[in-house]
């Protein structure tokens, strides 16, 4: 049988989709974009736009491949399973669990020809769903999922309701997967999860920093990157790891969301701006030239011009290397959806534009500070537009070079121009 797999949203979805892909390969399936017997769509629900895109793709695939069994999984289907079956005509719907039962469900559907819905409604008590150790498609960077779920309940976010409680993956399985992928030629590993650095809070005797230390000691590991880490999760041990292990990437993504302490309080974030800047200063004591990037939500309910200006000035003060800027998206079922003083969309867009402009200035400033210096680059792919090979430095600068294909997957020293 032939299958087609579409993965939307975050790197956790990409990881899980690759696990499903390997499971199908091992059971004799062949991947094909043309006339698939099975179409699997891994959905996203982080914003209203993501919801809309998920719906559109489910309908498109059902329309374009009328003889294909359409399987829908992920965050959107977790909270909209009945709609996905009745209005989008999906054949099999699972949510953020039961993904490792997809083969079994496909066989059941082939026998009964009746729609199947397998959703765990009580996501707060799920166990970690292991896909085992697997081989990734050929690449140079591997994403390693270490946990699932989130316990934070920020007032704007649906993820705790769709992904459930924090569940940590077995440490030995993580280590085995990384060792296996090193033997396959992978050089960079990115630890990821729904709330990555919450790893270990449901376990005894291990923290996220403990896990990172064990990984850093694995022979042959060239570079370890953390997909995202909150200010409150960067403990003294983690800072010592930054100081003592050069193979931990010289880049941290630390979500800020707002540079106004009053907005952070309404968001139910667990820090204020002074906490954040204090932690950044401690990090830069051991890594002065580290790239610190961040996420910012603009136009949270009640965000005044004064609060936005506080955010703008705070971002300049911290001197981030780059920003990921998002307009606030009201998500039904969250506390922020019910808040008064929703910000006018025009105002939100204006503020987004201002922060994107600031991000461009900050990135140019950071990039220019390395011009003329030689940095190690892990070359990953050929740019289709320029024809050059490109890859990333430890501090996440994208560098290109005119080199032949045999350099893909190689580490080379290149001068930043």
JSON list of C-alpha atoms in Angstrom, two decimals, residues 119-204:
[
{"chain": "A", "resi": 119, "resn": "UNK", "atom": "CA", "xyz": [-9.77, 10.15, 21.27]},
{"chain": "A", "resi": 120, "resn": "UNK", "atom": "CA", "xyz": [-8.66, 10.19, 24.91]},
{"chain": "A", "resi": 121, "resn": "UNK", "atom": "CA", "xyz": [-10.80, 12.91, 26.48]},
{"chain": "A", "resi": 122, "resn": "UNK", "atom": "CA", "xyz": [-8.82, 13.02, 29.74]},
{"chain": "A", "resi": 123, "resn": "UNK", "atom": "CA", "xyz": [-5.53, 14.31, 28.35]},
{"chain": "A", "resi": 124, "resn": "UNK", "atom": "CA", "xyz": [-4.30, 15.40, 31.78]},
{"chain": "A", "resi": 125, "resn": "UNK", "atom": "CA", "xyz": [-3.50, 11.79, 32.71]},
{"chain": "A", "resi": 126, "resn": "UNK", "atom": "CA", "xyz": [-1.88, 10.42, 29.56]},
{"chain": "A", "resi": 127, "resn": "UNK", "atom": "CA", "xyz": [1.29, 8.34, 29.64]},
{"chain": "A", "resi": 128, "resn": "UNK", "atom": "CA", "xyz": [4.26, 9.16, 27.38]},
{"chain": "A", "resi": 129, "resn": "UNK", "atom": "CA", "xyz": [3.61, 7.51, 24.02]},
{"chain": "A", "resi": 130, "resn": "UNK", "atom": "CA", "xyz": [6.85, 5.95, 22.89]},
{"chain": "A", "resi": 131, "resn": "UNK", "atom": "CA", "xyz": [7.64, 5.34, 19.25]},
{"chain": "A", "resi": 132, "resn": "UNK", "atom": "CA", "xyz": [10.96, 3.69, 20.09]},
{"chain": "A", "resi": 133, "resn": "UNK", "atom": "CA", "xyz": [14.32, 4.42, 18.51]},
{"chain": "A", "resi": 134, "resn": "UNK", "atom": "CA", "xyz": [14.13, 5.02, 14.79]},
{"chain": "A", "resi": 135, "resn": "UNK", "atom": "CA", "xyz": [16.15, 6.06, 11.77]},
{"chain": "A", "resi": 136, "resn": "UNK", "atom": "CA", "xyz": [15.45, 9.50, 10.30]},
{"chain": "A", "resi": 137, "resn": "UNK", "atom": "CA", "xyz": [15.41, 10.44, 6.63]},
{"chain": "A", "resi": 138, "resn": "UNK", "atom": "CA", "xyz": [18.88, 11.46, 5.43]},
{"chain": "A", "resi": 139, "resn": "UNK", "atom": "CA", "xyz": [19.90, 14.74, 7.03]},
{"chain": "A", "resi": 140, "resn": "UNK", "atom": "CA", "xyz": [22.56, 16.29, 9.23]},
{"chain": "A", "resi": 141, "resn": "UNK", "atom": "CA", "xyz": [20.39, 17.56, 12.11]},
{"chain": "A", "resi": 142, "resn": "UNK", "atom": "CA", "xyz": [18.10, 15.35, 14.17]},
{"chain": "A", "resi": 143, "resn": "UNK", "atom": "CA", "xyz": [15.24, 16.47, 16.39]},
{"chain": "A", "resi": 144, "resn": "UNK", "atom": "CA", "xyz": [14.92, 14.36, 19.53]},
{"chain": "A", "resi": 145, "resn": "UNK", "atom": "CA", "xyz": [11.60, 14.47, 21.38]},
{"chain": "A", "resi": 146, "resn": "UNK", "atom": "CA", "xyz": [12.19, 14.23, 25.14]},
{"chain": "A", "resi": 147, "resn": "UNK", "atom": "CA", "xyz": [8.75, 15.01, 26.58]},
{"chain": "A", "resi": 148, "resn": "UNK", "atom": "CA", "xyz": [5.13, 15.73, 25.78]},
{"chain": "A", "resi": 149, "resn": "UNK", "atom": "CA", "xyz": [2.54, 18.02, 27.36]},
{"chain": "A", "resi": 150, "resn": "UNK", "atom": "CA", "xyz": [2.59, 21.25, 29.36]},
{"chain": "A", "resi": 151, "resn": "UNK", "atom": "CA", "xyz": [1.53, 22.19, 32.89]},
{"chain": "A", "resi": 152, "resn": "UNK", "atom": "CA", "xyz": [1.81, 25.97, 32.58]},
{"chain": "A", "resi": 153, "resn": "UNK", "atom": "CA", "xyz": [-1.71, 26.99, 31.51]},
{"chain": "A", "resi": 154, "resn": "UNK", "atom": "CA", "xyz": [-0.75, 30.40, 30.15]},
{"chain": "A", "resi": 155, "resn": "UNK", "atom": "CA", "xyz": [-4.00, 32.30, 29.68]},
{"chain": "A", "resi": 156, "resn": "UNK", "atom": "CA", "xyz": [-3.67, 32.52, 25.88]},
{"chain": "A", "resi": 157, "resn": "UNK", "atom": "CA", "xyz": [-2.73, 28.90, 25.11]},
{"chain": "A", "resi": 158, "resn": "UNK", "atom": "CA", "xyz": [-4.77, 25.80, 24.24]},
{"chain": "A", "resi": 159, "resn": "UNK", "atom": "CA", "xyz": [-1.83, 23.39, 24.27]},
{"chain": "A", "resi": 160, "resn": "UNK", "atom": "CA", "xyz": [-2.30, 22.04, 27.85]},
{"chain": "A", "resi": 161, "resn": "UNK", "atom": "CA", "xyz": [-5.88, 21.17, 26.85]},
{"chain": "A", "resi": 162, "resn": "UNK", "atom": "CA", "xyz": [-4.86, 19.35, 23.65]},
{"chain": "A", "resi": 163, "resn": "UNK", "atom": "CA", "xyz": [-1.49, 17.85, 24.62]},
{"chain": "A", "resi": 164, "resn": "UNK", "atom": "CA", "xyz": [-2.17, 17.14, 28.28]},
{"chain": "A", "resi": 165, "resn": "UNK", "atom": "CA", "xyz": [0.14, 16.92, 31.27]},
{"chain": "A", "resi": 166, "resn": "UNK", "atom": "CA", "xyz": [3.93, 16.77, 31.13]},
{"chain": "A", "resi": 167, "resn": "UNK", "atom": "CA", "xyz": [5.14, 13.22, 30.37]},
{"chain": "A", "resi": 168, "resn": "UNK", "atom": "CA", "xyz": [8.88, 12.62, 30.20]},
{"chain": "A", "resi": 169, "resn": "UNK", "atom": "CA", "xyz": [10.42, 10.08, 27.86]},
{"chain": "A", "resi": 170, "resn": "UNK", "atom": "CA", "xyz": [12.60, 7.29, 29.24]},
{"chain": "A", "resi": 171, "resn": "UNK", "atom": "CA", "xyz": [16.14, 8.63, 29.56]},
{"chain": "A", "resi": 172, "resn": "UNK", "atom": "CA", "xyz": [17.82, 5.48, 28.31]},
{"chain": "A", "resi": 173, "resn": "UNK", "atom": "CA", "xyz": [15.66, 5.49, 25.18]},
{"chain": "A", "resi": 174, "resn": "UNK", "atom": "CA", "xyz": [16.71, 9.09, 24.46]},
{"chain": "A", "resi": 175, "resn": "UNK", "atom": "CA", "xyz": [20.40, 8.22, 24.89]},
{"chain": "A", "resi": 176, "resn": "UNK", "atom": "CA", "xyz": [20.06, 5.09, 22.72]},
{"chain": "A", "resi": 177, "resn": "UNK", "atom": "CA", "xyz": [18.34, 7.06, 19.94]},
{"chain": "A", "resi": 178, "resn": "UNK", "atom": "CA", "xyz": [21.08, 9.69, 19.88]},
{"chain": "A", "resi": 179, "resn": "UNK", "atom": "CA", "xyz": [23.84, 7.06, 19.87]},
{"chain": "A", "resi": 180, "resn": "UNK", "atom": "CA", "xyz": [22.08, 5.23, 17.03]},
{"chain": "A", "resi": 181, "resn": "UNK", "atom": "CA", "xyz": [21.75, 8.43, 14.98]},
{"chain": "A", "resi": 182, "resn": "UNK", "atom": "CA", "xyz": [25.41, 9.37, 15.60]},
{"chain": "A", "resi": 183, "resn": "UNK", "atom": "CA", "xyz": [26.33, 5.98, 14.12]},
{"chain": "A", "resi": 184, "resn": "UNK", "atom": "CA", "xyz": [24.18, 6.93, 11.09]},
{"chain": "A", "resi": 185, "resn": "UNK", "atom": "CA", "xyz": [26.23, 10.12, 10.58]},
{"chain": "A", "resi": 186, "resn": "UNK", "atom": "CA", "xyz": [24.12, 12.77, 12.33]},
{"chain": "A", "resi": 187, "resn": "UNK", "atom": "CA", "xyz": [26.17, 15.54, 13.90]},
{"chain": "A", "resi": 188, "resn": "UNK", "atom": "CA", "xyz": [23.70, 17.99, 15.45]},
{"chain": "A", "resi": 189, "resn": "UNK", "atom": "CA", "xyz": [20.84, 17.12, 17.77]},
{"chain": "A", "resi": 190, "resn": "UNK", "atom": "CA", "xyz": [17.99, 19.40, 18.82]},
{"chain": "A", "resi": 191, "resn": "UNK", "atom": "CA", "xyz": [16.12, 18.51, 22.00]},
{"chain": "A", "resi": 192, "resn": "UNK", "atom": "CA", "xyz": [12.45, 19.28, 21.55]},
{"chain": "A", "resi": 193, "resn": "UNK", "atom": "CA", "xyz": [9.10, 18.78, 23.23]},
{"chain": "A", "resi": 194, "resn": "UNK", "atom": "CA", "xyz": [5.89, 20.64, 23.92]},
{"chain": "A", "resi": 195, "resn": "UNK", "atom": "CA", "xyz": [7.64, 22.18, 26.94]},
{"chain": "A", "resi": 196, "resn": "UNK", "atom": "CA", "xyz": [11.12, 20.78, 26.44]},
{"chain": "A", "resi": 197, "resn": "UNK", "atom": "CA", "xyz": [12.86, 21.81, 29.64]},
{"chain": "A", "resi": 198, "resn": "UNK", "atom": "CA", "xyz": [10.01, 20.55, 31.82]},
{"chain": "A", "resi": 199, "resn": "UNK", "atom": "CA", "xyz": [11.62, 17.16, 31.23]},
{"chain": "A", "resi": 200, "resn": "UNK", "atom": "CA", "xyz": [11.94, 15.26, 34.49]},
{"chain": "A", "resi": 201, "resn": "UNK", "atom": "CA", "xyz": [9.34, 17.04, 36.63]},
{"chain": "A", "resi": 202, "resn": "UNK", "atom": "CA", "xyz": [7.25, 13.86, 36.60]},
{"chain": "A", "resi": 203, "resn": "UNK", "atom": "CA", "xyz": [10.24, 11.63, 37.32]},
{"chain": "A", "resi": 204, "resn": "UNK", "atom": "CA", "xyz": [12.36, 11.03, 40.39]}
]
